[in-house]
PDB file of C-alpha atoms in Angstrom:
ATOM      1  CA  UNK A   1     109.256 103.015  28.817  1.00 40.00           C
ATOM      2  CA  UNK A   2     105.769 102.833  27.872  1.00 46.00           C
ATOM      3  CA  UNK A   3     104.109 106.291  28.723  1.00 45.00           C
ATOM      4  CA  UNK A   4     100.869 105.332  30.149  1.00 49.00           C
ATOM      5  CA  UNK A   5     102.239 102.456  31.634  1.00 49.00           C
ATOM      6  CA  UNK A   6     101.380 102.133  35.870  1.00 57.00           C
ATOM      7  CA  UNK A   7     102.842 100.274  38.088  1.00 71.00           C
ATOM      8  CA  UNK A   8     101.600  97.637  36.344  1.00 86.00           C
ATOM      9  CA  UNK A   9     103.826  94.434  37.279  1.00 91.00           C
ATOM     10  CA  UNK A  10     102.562  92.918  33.704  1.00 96.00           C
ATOM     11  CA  UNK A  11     106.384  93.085  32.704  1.00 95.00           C
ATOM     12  CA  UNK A  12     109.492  94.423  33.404  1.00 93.00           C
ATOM     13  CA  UNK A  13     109.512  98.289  32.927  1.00 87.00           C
ATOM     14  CA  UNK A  14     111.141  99.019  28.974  1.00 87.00           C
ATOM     15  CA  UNK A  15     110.952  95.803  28.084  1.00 92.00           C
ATOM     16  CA  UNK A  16     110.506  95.662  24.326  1.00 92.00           C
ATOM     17  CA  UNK A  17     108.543  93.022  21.845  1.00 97.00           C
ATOM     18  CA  UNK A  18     110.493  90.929  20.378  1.00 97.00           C
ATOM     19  CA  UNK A  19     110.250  89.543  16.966  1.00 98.00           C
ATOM     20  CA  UNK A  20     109.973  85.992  15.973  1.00 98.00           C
ATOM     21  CA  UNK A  21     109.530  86.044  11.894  1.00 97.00           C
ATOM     22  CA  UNK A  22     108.025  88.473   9.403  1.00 96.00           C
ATOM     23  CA  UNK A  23     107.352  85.931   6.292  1.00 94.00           C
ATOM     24  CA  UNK A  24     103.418  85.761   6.804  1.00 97.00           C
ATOM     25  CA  UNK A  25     100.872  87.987   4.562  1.00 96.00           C
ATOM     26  CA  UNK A  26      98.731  88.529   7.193  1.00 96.00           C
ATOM     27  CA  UNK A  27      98.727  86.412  11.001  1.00 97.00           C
ATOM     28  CA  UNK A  28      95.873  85.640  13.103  1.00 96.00           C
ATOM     29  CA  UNK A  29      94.228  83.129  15.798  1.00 96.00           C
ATOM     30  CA  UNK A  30      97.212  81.956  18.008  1.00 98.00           C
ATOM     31  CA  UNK A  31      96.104  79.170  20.186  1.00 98.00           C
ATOM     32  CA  UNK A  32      98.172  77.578  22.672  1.00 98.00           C
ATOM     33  CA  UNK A  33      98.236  73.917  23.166  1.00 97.00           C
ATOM     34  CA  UNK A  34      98.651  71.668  26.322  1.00 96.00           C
ATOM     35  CA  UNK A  35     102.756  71.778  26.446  1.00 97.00           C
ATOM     36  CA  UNK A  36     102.576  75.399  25.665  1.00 97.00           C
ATOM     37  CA  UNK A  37     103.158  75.391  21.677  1.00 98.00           C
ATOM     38  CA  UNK A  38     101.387  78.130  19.985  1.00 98.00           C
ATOM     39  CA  UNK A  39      99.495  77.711  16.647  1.00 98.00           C
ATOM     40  CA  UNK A  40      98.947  80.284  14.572  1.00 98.00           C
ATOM     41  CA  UNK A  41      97.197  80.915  11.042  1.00 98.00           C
ATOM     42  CA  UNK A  42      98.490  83.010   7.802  1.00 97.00           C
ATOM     43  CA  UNK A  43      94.841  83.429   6.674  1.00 94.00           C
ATOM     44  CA  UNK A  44      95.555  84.865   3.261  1.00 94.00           C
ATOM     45  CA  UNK A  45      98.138  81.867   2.284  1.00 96.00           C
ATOM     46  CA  UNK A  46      95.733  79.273   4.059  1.00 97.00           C
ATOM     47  CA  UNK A  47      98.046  77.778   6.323  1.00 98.00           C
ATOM     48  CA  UNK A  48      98.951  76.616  10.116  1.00 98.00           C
ATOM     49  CA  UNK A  49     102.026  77.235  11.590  1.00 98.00           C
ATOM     50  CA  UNK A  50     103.355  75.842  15.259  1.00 98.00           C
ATOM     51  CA  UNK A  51     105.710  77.835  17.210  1.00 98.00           C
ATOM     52  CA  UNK A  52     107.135  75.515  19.800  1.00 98.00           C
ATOM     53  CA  UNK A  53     107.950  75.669  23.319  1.00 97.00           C
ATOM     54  CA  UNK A  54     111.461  75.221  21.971  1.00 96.00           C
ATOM     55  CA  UNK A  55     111.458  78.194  19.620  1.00 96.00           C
ATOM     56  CA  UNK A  56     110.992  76.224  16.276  1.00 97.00           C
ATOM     57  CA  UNK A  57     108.781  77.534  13.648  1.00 98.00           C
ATOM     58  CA  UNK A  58     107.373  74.894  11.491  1.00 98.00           C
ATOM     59  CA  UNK A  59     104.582  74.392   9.313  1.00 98.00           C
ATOM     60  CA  UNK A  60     101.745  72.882  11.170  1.00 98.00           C
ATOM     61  CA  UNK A  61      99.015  72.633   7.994  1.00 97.00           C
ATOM     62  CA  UNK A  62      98.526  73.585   4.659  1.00 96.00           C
ATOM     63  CA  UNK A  63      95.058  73.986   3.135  1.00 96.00           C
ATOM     64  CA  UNK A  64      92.811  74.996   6.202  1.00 97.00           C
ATOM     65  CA  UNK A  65      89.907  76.233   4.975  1.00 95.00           C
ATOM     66  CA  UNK A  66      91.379  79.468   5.211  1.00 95.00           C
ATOM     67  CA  UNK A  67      91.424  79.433   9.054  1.00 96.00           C
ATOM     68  CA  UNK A  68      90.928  82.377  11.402  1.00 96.00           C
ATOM     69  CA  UNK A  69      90.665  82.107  14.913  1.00 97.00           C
ATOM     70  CA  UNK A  70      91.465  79.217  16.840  1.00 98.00           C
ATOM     71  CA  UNK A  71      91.396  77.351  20.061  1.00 98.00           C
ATOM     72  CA  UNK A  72      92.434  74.155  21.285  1.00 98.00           C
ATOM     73  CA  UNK A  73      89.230  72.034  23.504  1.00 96.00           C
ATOM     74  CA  UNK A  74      90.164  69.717  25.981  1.00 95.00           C
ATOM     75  CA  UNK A  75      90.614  66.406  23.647  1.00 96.00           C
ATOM     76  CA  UNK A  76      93.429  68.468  22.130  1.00 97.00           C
ATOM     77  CA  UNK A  77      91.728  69.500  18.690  1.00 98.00           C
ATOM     78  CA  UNK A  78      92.440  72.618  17.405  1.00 98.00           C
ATOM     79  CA  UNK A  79      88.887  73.987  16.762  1.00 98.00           C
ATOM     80  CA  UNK A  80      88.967  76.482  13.865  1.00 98.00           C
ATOM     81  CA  UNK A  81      86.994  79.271  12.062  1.00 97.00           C
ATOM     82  CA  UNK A  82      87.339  78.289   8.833  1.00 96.00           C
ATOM     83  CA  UNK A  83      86.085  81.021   7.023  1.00 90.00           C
ATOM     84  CA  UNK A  84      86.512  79.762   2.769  1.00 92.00           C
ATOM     85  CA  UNK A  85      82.990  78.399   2.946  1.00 91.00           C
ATOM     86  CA  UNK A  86      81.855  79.953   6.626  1.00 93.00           C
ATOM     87  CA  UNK A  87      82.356  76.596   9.164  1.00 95.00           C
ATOM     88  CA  UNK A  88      83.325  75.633  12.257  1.00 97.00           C
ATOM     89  CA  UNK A  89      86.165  72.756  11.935  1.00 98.00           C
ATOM     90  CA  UNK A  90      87.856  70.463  14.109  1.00 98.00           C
ATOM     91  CA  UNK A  91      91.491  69.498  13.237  1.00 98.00           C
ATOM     92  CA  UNK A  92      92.861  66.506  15.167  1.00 98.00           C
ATOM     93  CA  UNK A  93      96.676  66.433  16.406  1.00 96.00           C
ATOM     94  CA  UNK A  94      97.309  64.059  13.548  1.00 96.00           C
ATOM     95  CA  UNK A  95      95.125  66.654  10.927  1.00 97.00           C
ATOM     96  CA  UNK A  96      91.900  65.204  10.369  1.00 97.00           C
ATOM     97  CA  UNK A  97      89.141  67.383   9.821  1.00 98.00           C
ATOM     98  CA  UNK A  98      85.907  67.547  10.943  1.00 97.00           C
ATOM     99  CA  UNK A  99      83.149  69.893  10.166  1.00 97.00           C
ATOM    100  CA  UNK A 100      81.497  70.804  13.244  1.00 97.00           C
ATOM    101  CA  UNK A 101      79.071  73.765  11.652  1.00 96.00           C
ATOM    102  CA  UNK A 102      78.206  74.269   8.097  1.00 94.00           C
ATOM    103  CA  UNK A 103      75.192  76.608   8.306  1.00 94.00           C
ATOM    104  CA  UNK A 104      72.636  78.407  10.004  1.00 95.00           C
ATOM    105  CA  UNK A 105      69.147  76.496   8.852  1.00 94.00           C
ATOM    106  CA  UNK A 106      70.112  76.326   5.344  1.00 94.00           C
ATOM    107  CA  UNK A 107      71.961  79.718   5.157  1.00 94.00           C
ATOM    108  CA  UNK A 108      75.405  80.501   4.794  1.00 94.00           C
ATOM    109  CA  UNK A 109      77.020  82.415   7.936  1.00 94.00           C
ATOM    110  CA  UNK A 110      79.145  85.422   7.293  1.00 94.00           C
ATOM    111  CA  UNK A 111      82.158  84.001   8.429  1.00 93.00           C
ATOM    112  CA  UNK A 112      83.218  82.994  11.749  1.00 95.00           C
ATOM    113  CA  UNK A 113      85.527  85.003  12.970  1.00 95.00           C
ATOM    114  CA  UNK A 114      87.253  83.949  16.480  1.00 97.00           C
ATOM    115  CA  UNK A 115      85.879  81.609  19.098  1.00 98.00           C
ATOM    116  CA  UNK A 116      86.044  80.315  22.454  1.00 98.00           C
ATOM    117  CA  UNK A 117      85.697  76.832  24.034  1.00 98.00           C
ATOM    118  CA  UNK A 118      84.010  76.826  27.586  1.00 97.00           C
ATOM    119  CA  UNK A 119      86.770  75.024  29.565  1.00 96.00           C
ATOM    120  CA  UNK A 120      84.045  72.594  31.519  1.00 95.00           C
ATOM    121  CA  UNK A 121      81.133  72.307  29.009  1.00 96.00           C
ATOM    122  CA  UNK A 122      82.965  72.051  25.820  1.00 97.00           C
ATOM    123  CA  UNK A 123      80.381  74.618  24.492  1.00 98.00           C
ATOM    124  CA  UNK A 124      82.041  76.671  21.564  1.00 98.00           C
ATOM    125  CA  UNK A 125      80.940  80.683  21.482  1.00 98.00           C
ATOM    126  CA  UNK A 126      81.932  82.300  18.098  1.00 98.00           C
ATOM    127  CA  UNK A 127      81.360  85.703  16.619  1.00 98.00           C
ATOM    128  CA  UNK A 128      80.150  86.233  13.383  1.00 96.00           C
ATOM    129  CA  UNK A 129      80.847  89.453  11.577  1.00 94.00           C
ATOM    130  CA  UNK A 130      80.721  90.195   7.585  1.00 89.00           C
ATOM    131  CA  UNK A 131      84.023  90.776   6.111  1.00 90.00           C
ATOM    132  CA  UNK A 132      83.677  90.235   2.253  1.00 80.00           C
ATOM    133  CA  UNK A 133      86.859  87.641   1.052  1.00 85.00           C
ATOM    134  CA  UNK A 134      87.669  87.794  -2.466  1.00 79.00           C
ATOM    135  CA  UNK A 135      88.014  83.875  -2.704  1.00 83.00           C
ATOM    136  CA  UNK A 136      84.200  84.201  -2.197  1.00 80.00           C
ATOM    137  CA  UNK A 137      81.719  83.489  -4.868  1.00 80.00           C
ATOM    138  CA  UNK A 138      78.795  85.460  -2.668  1.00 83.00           C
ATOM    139  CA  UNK A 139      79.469  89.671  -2.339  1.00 83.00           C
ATOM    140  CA  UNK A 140      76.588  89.849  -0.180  1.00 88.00           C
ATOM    141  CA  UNK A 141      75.730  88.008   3.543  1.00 89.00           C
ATOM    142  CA  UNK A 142      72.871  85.646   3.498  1.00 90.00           C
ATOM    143  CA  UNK A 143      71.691  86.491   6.814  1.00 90.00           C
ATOM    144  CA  UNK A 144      70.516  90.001   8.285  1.00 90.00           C
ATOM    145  CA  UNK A 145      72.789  90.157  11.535  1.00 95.00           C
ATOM    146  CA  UNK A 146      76.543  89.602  12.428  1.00 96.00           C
ATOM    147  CA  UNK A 147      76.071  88.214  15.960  1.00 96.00           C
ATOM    148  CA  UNK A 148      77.467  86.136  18.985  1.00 98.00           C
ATOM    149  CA  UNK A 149      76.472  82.004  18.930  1.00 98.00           C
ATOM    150  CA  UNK A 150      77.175  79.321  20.905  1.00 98.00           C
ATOM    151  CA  UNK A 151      77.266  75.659  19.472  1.00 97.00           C
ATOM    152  CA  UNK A 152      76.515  72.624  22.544  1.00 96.00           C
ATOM    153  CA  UNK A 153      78.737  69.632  22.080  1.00 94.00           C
ATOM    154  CA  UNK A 154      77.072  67.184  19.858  1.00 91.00           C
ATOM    155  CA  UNK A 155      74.907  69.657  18.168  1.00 94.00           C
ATOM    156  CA  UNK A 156      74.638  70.669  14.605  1.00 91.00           C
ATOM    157  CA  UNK A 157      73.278  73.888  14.683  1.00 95.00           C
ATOM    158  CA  UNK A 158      74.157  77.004  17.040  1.00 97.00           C
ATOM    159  CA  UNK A 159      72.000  78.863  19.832  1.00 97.00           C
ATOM    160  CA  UNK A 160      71.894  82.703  19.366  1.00 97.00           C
ATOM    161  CA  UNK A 161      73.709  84.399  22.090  1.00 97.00           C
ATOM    162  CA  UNK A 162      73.571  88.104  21.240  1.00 97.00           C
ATOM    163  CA  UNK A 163      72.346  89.660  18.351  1.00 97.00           C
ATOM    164  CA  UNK A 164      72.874  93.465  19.694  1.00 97.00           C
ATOM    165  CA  UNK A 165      75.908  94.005  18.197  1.00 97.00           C
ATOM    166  CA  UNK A 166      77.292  96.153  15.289  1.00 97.00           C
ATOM    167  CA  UNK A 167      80.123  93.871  14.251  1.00 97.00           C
ATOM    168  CA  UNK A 168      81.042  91.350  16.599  1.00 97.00           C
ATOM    169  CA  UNK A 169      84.547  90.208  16.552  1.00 97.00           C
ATOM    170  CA  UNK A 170      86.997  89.299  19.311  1.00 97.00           C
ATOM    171  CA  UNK A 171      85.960  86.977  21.821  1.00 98.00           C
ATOM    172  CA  UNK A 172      87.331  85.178  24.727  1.00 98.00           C
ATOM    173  CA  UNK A 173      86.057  83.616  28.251  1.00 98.00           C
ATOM    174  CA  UNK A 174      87.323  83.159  31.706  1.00 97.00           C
ATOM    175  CA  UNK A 175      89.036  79.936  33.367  1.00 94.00           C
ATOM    176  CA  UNK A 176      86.269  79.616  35.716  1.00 95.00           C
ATOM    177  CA  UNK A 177      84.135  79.656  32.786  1.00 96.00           C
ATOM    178  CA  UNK A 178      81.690  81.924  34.580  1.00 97.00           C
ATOM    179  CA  UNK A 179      82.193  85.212  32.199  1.00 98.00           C
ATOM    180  CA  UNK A 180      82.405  86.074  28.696  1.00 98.00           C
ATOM    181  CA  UNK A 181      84.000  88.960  27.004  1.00 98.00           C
ATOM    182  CA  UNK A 182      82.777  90.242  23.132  1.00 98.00           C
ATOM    183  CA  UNK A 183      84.506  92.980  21.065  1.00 98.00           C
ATOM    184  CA  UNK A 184      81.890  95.022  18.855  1.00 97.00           C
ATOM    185  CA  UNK A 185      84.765  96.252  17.143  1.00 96.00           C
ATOM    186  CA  UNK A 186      82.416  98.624  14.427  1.00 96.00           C
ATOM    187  CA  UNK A 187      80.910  99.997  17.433  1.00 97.00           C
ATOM    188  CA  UNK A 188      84.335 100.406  19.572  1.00 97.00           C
ATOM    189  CA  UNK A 189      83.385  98.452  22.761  1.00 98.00           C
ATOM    190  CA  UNK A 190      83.779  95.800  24.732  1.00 98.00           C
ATOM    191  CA  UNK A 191      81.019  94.082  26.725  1.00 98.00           C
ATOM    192  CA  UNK A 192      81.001  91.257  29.298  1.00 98.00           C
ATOM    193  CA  UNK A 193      78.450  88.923  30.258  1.00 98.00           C
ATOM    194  CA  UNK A 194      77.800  86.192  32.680  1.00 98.00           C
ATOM    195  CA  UNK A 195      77.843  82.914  31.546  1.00 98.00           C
ATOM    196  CA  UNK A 196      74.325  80.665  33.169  1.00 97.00           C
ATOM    197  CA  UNK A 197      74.478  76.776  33.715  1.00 94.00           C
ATOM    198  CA  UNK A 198      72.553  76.346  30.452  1.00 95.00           C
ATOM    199  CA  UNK A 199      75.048  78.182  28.188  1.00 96.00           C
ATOM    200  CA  UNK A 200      72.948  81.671  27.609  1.00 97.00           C
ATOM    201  CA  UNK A 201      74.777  84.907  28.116  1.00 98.00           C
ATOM    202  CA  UNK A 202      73.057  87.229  30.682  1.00 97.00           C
ATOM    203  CA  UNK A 203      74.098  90.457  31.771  1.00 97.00           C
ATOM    204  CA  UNK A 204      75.726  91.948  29.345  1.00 98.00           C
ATOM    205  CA  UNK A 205      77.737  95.069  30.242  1.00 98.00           C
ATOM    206  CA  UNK A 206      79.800  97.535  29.007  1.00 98.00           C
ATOM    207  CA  UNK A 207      83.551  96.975  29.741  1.00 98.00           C
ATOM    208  CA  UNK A 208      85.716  99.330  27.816  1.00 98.00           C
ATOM    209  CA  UNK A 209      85.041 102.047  25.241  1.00 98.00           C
ATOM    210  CA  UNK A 210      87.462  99.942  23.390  1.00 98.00           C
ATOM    211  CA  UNK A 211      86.854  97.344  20.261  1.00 97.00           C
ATOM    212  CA  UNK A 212      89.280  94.580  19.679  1.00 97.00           C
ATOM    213  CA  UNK A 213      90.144  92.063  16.739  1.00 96.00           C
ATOM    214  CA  UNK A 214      91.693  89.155  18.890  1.00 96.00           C
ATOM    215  CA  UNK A 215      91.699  89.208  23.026  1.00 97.00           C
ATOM    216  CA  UNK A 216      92.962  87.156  25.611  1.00 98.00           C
ATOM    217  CA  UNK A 217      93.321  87.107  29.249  1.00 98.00           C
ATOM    218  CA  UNK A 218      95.721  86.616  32.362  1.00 97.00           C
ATOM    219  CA  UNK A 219      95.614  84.315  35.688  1.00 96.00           C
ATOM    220  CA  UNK A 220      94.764  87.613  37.646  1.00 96.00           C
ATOM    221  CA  UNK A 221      92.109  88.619  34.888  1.00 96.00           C
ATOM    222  CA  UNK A 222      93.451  91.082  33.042  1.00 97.00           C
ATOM    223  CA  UNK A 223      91.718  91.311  29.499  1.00 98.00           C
ATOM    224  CA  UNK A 224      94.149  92.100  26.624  1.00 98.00           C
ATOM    225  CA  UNK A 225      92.743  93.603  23.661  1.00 98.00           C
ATOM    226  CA  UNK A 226      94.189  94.663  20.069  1.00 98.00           C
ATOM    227  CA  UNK A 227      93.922  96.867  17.413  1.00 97.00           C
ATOM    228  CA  UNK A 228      97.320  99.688  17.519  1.00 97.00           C
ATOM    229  CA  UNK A 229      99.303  97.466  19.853  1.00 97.00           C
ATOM    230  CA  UNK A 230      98.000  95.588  22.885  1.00 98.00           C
ATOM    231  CA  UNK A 231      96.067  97.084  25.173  1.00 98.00           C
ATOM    232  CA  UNK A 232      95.463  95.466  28.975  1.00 98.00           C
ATOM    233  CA  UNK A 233      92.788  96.074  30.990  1.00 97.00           C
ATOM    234  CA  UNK A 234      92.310  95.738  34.935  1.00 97.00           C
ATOM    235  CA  UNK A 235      89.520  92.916  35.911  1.00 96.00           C
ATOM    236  CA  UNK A 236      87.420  96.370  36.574  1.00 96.00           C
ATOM    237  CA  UNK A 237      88.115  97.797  32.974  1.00 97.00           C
ATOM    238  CA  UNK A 238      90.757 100.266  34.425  1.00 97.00           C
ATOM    239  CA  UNK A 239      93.390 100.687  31.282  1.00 96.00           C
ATOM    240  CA  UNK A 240      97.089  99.241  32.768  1.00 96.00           C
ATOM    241  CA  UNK A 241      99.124  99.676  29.679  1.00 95.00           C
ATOM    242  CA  UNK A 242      99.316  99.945  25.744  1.00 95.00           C
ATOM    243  CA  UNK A 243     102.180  97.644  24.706  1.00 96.00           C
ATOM    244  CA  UNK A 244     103.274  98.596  21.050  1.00 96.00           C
ATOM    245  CA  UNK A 245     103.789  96.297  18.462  1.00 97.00           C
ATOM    246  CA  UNK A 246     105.638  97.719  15.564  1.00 95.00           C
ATOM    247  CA  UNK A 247     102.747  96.466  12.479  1.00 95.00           C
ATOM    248  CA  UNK A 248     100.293  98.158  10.609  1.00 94.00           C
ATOM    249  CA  UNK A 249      97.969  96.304  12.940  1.00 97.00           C
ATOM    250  CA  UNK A 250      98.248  94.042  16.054  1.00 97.00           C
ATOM    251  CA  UNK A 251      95.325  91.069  15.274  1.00 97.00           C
ATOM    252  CA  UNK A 252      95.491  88.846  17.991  1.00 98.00           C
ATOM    253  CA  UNK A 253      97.209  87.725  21.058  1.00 98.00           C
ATOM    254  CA  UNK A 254      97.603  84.404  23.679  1.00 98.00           C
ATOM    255  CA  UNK A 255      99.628  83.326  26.241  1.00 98.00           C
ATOM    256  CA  UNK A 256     102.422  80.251  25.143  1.00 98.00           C
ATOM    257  CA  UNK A 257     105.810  79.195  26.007  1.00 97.00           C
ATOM    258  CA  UNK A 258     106.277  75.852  28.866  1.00 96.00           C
ATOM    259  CA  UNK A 259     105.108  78.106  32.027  1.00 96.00           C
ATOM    260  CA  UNK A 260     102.239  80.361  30.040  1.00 97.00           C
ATOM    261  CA  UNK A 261     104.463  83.159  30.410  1.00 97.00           C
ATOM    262  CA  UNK A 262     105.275  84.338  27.108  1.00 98.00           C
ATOM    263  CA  UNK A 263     102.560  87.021  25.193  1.00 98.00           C
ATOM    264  CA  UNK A 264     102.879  85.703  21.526  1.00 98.00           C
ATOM    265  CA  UNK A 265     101.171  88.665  19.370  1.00 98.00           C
ATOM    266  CA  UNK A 266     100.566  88.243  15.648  1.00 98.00           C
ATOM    267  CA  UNK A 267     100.538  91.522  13.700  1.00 98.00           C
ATOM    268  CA  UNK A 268     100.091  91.962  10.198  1.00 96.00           C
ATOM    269  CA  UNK A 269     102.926  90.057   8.378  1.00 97.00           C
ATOM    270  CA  UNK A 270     104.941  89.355  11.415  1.00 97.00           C
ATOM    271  CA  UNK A 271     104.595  87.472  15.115  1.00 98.00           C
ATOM    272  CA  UNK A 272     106.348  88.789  17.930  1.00 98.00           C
ATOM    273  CA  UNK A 273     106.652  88.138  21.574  1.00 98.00           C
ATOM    274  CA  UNK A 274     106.880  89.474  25.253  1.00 98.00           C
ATOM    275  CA  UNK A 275     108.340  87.998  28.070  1.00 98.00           C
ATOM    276  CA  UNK A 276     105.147  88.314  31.067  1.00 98.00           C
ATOM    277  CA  UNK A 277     105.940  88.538  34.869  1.00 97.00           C
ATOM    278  CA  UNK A 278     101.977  87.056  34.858  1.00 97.00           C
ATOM    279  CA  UNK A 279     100.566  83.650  33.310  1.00 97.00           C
ATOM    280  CA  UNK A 280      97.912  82.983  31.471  1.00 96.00           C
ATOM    281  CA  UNK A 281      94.625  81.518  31.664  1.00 86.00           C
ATOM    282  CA  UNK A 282      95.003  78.289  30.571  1.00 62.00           C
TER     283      UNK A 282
END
């Protein structure tokens, strides 16, 4: 039994994570496609893998820009932080890449980290925090801020969104579209804002005195966020449950599998999953 758990109705009670494979170096950005397949990346061997609805790992990509967090938009591209040389891409079903963002006015961005796509706009919010790669030439960040952007369909250059943040890093919005959540993971919180017509983020709030790498959320709005397992959080920031995950560190986190039932977790060198009583989002 978890210890802290309520009665939380997230699972059934004792119900353990389960794991899928352990032959990654280090797993991140699981996005979950329109039939329910889950991608996922293995940033430090550059590649995309697919675990289907029918339990099937297989290799999805190789050579991805060293991609990070992902997310699938509406057309069915898999839209990707690809953080070797600090872009946005777009990878079509059949693998075709497109750059979507290659700078900020000239200047390099620290590297996109995770993202969200606004389910009825299209608009793409991404954090980006400095976290020095060694398959960089650059030691240093060319710009003065690690902050929260936005990038309009059809538009080559990002909006600023927040730049009050220590080291913005997990990010993820709800169905309705109407609210956004950010982890400031250096600064160990969580903040939500709403989301206005025009794509600005207004009142921003604290959620949790918790920071996350990856998050996701639930059809009843539960926000899920990582770090030393998964932790879930009521719609009013009320902690339900830590689920543990036995890695080193628990990155990220969606909801897969035919019905959106299944919590697929990647954690350090493995990927596991949960078996949900709830649905997610998607």
């Amino acid at each position: 039994m978890h210890a802290d758990s309520v009665n939380h109705k997230l699972f059934a009670p004792g119900t353990p994570v389960e794991l899928i494979a352990k032959q990654f170096r280090f797993t991140e950005g699981p996005a979950t496609d329109k039939q329910g397949n889950v991608f996922f990346t293995d940033q430090p061997n550059d590649k995309i893998w697919k675990y289907g609805t029918d339990g099937k790992l297989t290799l999805f990509m190789d050579k991805t820009g060293r991609s990070n967090g992902l997310y699938f938009d509406k057309k069915g591209n898999l839209i990707s932080c690809a953080d070797e040389n600090n872009q946005l891409w777009s990878i079509s079903p059949a693998k075709k890449v497109t750059i979507l963002l290659k700078d900020l006015n000239g200047q390099k961005f620290n590297g996109p980290n995770d993202l969200w796509v606004h389910p009825k706009t299209g608009t793409i919010y991404f954090t980006d925090p400095f976290y020095p790669r060694d398959y960089w030439n650059h030691k240093t960040p060319e710009l003065a801020k690690q902050n929260v952007y936005y990038l309009p369909p059809g538009k080559s250059q990002p909006v600023l969104a927040d730049d009050n943040l220590e080291q913005p890093n997990g990010i993820i919005g709800s169905h309705d579209g109407k609210t956004l959540f950010v982890a400031d993971i250096k600064a160990n919180k969580t903040y939500k804002y709403q989301i206005a017509p025009d794509g600005t983020l207004t009142n921003r709030q604290l959620f949790v005195e918790q920071g996350s790498d990856g998050m996701t959320m639930d059809s009843q709005g539960n926000v899920y966020l990582t770090g030393k397992g998964v932790t879930v959080y009521s719609p009013a920031g009320e902690k339900l449950v830590n689920i543990p995950v036995p890695a080193g560190w628990t990155a990220n986190v969606t909801f897969g599998g035919k019905d959106r039932k299944m919590l697929f977790i990647t954690a350090s060198e493995g990927v596991y999953k949960l078996p949900m009583l709830v649905k997610g989002m998607q």
